[in-house]
Amino acid sequence: MNFFQFVVVGSLAVACSAHLCLLSPPQRGTMMGINKAGANDCGLTTSPCGGRMAGMNPTYFKTGENITVVFQKNLDHYSKSTPGNFKVNLMMDNASTATATATIMDMGEPSLSLYSTSMMIPKTATKGKYMIQVVYNTMNPDTGVPPQFYQCTDVMLH
Ligand SMILES: *[C@@H]1O[C@H](CO)[C@@H](O)[C@H](O)[C@H]1NC(C)=O
Ligand SMILES: *[C@@H]1O[C@H](CO)[C@@H](O)[C@H](O)[C@H]1NC(C)=O
């Protein structure tokens, strides 16, 4: 990458809002162009799932299992004065309260950085249809309204 490209990427990050993509388990809908910052498929801002409906191919997990969730900060919009975070929520597919949750702080990693977190599914969880929702809370007042980004993936607990 030469200096000119670096400057262009940097100024885009100022003009656009931040972006999030959920890689594993794979997010609902498409996941195109994720090697570039600002991919459309990573720029979903509607709660709870970016406006994407449940799919037909859930990922199967067992209750009591320790699972790994991998997501990408597709476009960085870190604010030093108001740092944000990422929330990973396992919840019933009607978006009721979370059965398990994990929080990862945004430390200002660059666009396209990958994050991986483990999460224990309680042994006592009711079996059935769930989803994992990942929220990028940018906390950045300059991101535009709203400053949150959403992705979901379908899960079946058995
Ligand atoms: C879950 O898995 C992660 C990653 O392999 C590991 O670091 C963590 O200790 C495990 N947690 C439990 C409670 O087993
Ligand atoms: C979500 O579904 C569960 C299981 O069917 C039910 O117990 C719960 O009341 C529902 N919550 C909402 C907000 O509809």
PDB file of N, CA and C in Angstrom, residues 19-21 27 30 32-34 36-44 52 74 151:
ATOM      1  N   HIS A  19     -18.446  -0.266  10.618  1.00  0.00           N
ATOM      2  CA  HIS A  19     -19.087  -1.462  10.068  1.00  0.00           C
ATOM      3  C   HIS A  19     -18.661  -2.704  10.841  1.00  0.00           C
ATOM      4  N   LEU A  20     -19.565  -3.715  10.837  1.00  0.00           N
ATOM      5  CA  LEU A  20     -19.358  -4.975  11.561  1.00  0.00           C
ATOM      6  C   LEU A  20     -19.820  -6.136  10.699  1.00  0.00           C
ATOM      7  N   CYS A  21     -19.027  -7.227  10.649  1.00  0.00           N
ATOM      8  CA  CYS A  21     -19.497  -8.463  10.024  1.00  0.00           C
ATOM      9  C   CYS A  21     -19.254  -9.639  10.967  1.00  0.00           C
ATOM     10  N   GLN A  27     -22.996 -14.935   9.472  1.00  0.00           N
ATOM     11  CA  GLN A  27     -24.131 -14.029   9.638  1.00  0.00           C
ATOM     12  C   GLN A  27     -25.263 -14.362   8.667  1.00  0.00           C
ATOM     13  N   THR A  30     -26.042 -12.344   3.078  1.00  0.00           N
ATOM     14  CA  THR A  30     -24.780 -12.411   2.351  1.00  0.00           C
ATOM     15  C   THR A  30     -23.640 -11.781   3.151  1.00  0.00           C
ATOM     16  N   MET A  32     -20.511 -10.239   1.441  1.00  0.00           N
ATOM     17  CA  MET A  32     -19.719  -9.950   0.239  1.00  0.00           C
ATOM     18  C   MET A  32     -18.724  -8.824   0.504  1.00  0.00           C
ATOM     19  N   GLY A  33     -17.570  -8.943  -0.132  1.00  0.00           N
ATOM     20  CA  GLY A  33     -16.601  -7.840  -0.148  1.00  0.00           C
ATOM     21  C   GLY A  33     -15.979  -7.508   1.184  1.00  0.00           C
ATOM     22  N   ILE A  34     -15.876  -8.526   2.070  1.00  0.00           N
ATOM     23  CA  ILE A  34     -15.441  -8.226   3.443  1.00  0.00           C
ATOM     24  C   ILE A  34     -13.942  -7.991   3.569  1.00  0.00           C
ATOM     25  N   LYS A  36     -12.622  -5.577   2.142  1.00  0.00           N
ATOM     26  CA  LYS A  36     -12.499  -4.122   2.028  1.00  0.00           C
ATOM     27  C   LYS A  36     -13.286  -3.448   3.136  1.00  0.00           C
ATOM     28  N   ALA A  37     -12.712  -2.400   3.693  1.00  0.00           N
ATOM     29  CA  ALA A  37     -13.410  -1.628   4.720  1.00  0.00           C
ATOM     30  C   ALA A  37     -14.625  -0.943   4.105  1.00  0.00           C
ATOM     31  N   GLY A  38     -15.741  -0.932   4.840  1.00  0.00           N
ATOM     32  CA  GLY A  38     -16.943  -0.254   4.382  1.00  0.00           C
ATOM     33  C   GLY A  38     -17.837  -1.124   3.512  1.00  0.00           C
ATOM     34  N   ALA A  39     -17.714  -2.460   3.606  1.00  0.00           N
ATOM     35  CA  ALA A  39     -18.571  -3.372   2.831  1.00  0.00           C
ATOM     36  C   ALA A  39     -20.046  -3.170   3.201  1.00  0.00           C
ATOM     37  N   ASN A  40     -20.913  -3.144   2.192  1.00  0.00           N
ATOM     38  CA  ASN A  40     -22.350  -2.939   2.439  1.00  0.00           C
ATOM     39  C   ASN A  40     -22.927  -3.989   3.384  1.00  0.00           C
ATOM     40  N   ASP A  41     -22.498  -5.248   3.233  1.00  0.00           N
ATOM     41  CA  ASP A  41     -23.039  -6.324   4.060  1.00  0.00           C
ATOM     42  C   ASP A  41     -22.647  -6.193   5.535  1.00  0.00           C
ATOM     43  N   CYS A  42     -21.739  -5.296   5.828  1.00  0.00           N
ATOM     44  CA  CYS A  42     -21.292  -5.103   7.220  1.00  0.00           C
ATOM     45  C   CYS A  42     -21.827  -3.796   7.800  1.00  0.00           C
ATOM     46  N   GLY A  43     -22.667  -3.098   7.074  1.00  0.00           N
ATOM     47  CA  GLY A  43     -23.106  -1.767   7.510  1.00  0.00           C
ATOM     48  C   GLY A  43     -24.567  -1.719   7.930  1.00  0.00           C
ATOM     49  N   LEU A  44     -25.031  -2.745   8.665  1.00  0.00           N
ATOM     50  CA  LEU A  44     -26.453  -2.848   9.021  1.00  0.00           C
ATOM     51  C   LEU A  44     -26.713  -2.185  10.367  1.00  0.00           C
ATOM     52  N   ARG A  52     -32.365  -8.386   8.832  1.00  0.00           N
ATOM     53  CA  ARG A  52     -32.276  -9.680   8.140  1.00  0.00           C
ATOM     54  C   ARG A  52     -33.072 -10.747   8.877  1.00  0.00           C
ATOM     55  N   ASN A  74     -15.269  -4.250  10.416  1.00  0.00           N
ATOM     56  CA  ASN A  74     -15.022  -4.002   8.991  1.00  0.00           C
ATOM     57  C   ASN A  74     -14.545  -2.578   8.738  1.00  0.00           C
ATOM     58  N   GLN A 151     -25.489  -7.701  13.632  1.00  0.00           N
ATOM     59  CA  GLN A 151     -25.506  -8.909  12.811  1.00  0.00           C
ATOM     60  C   GLN A 151     -26.070 -10.023  13.674  1.00  0.00           C
TER      61      GLN A 151
END
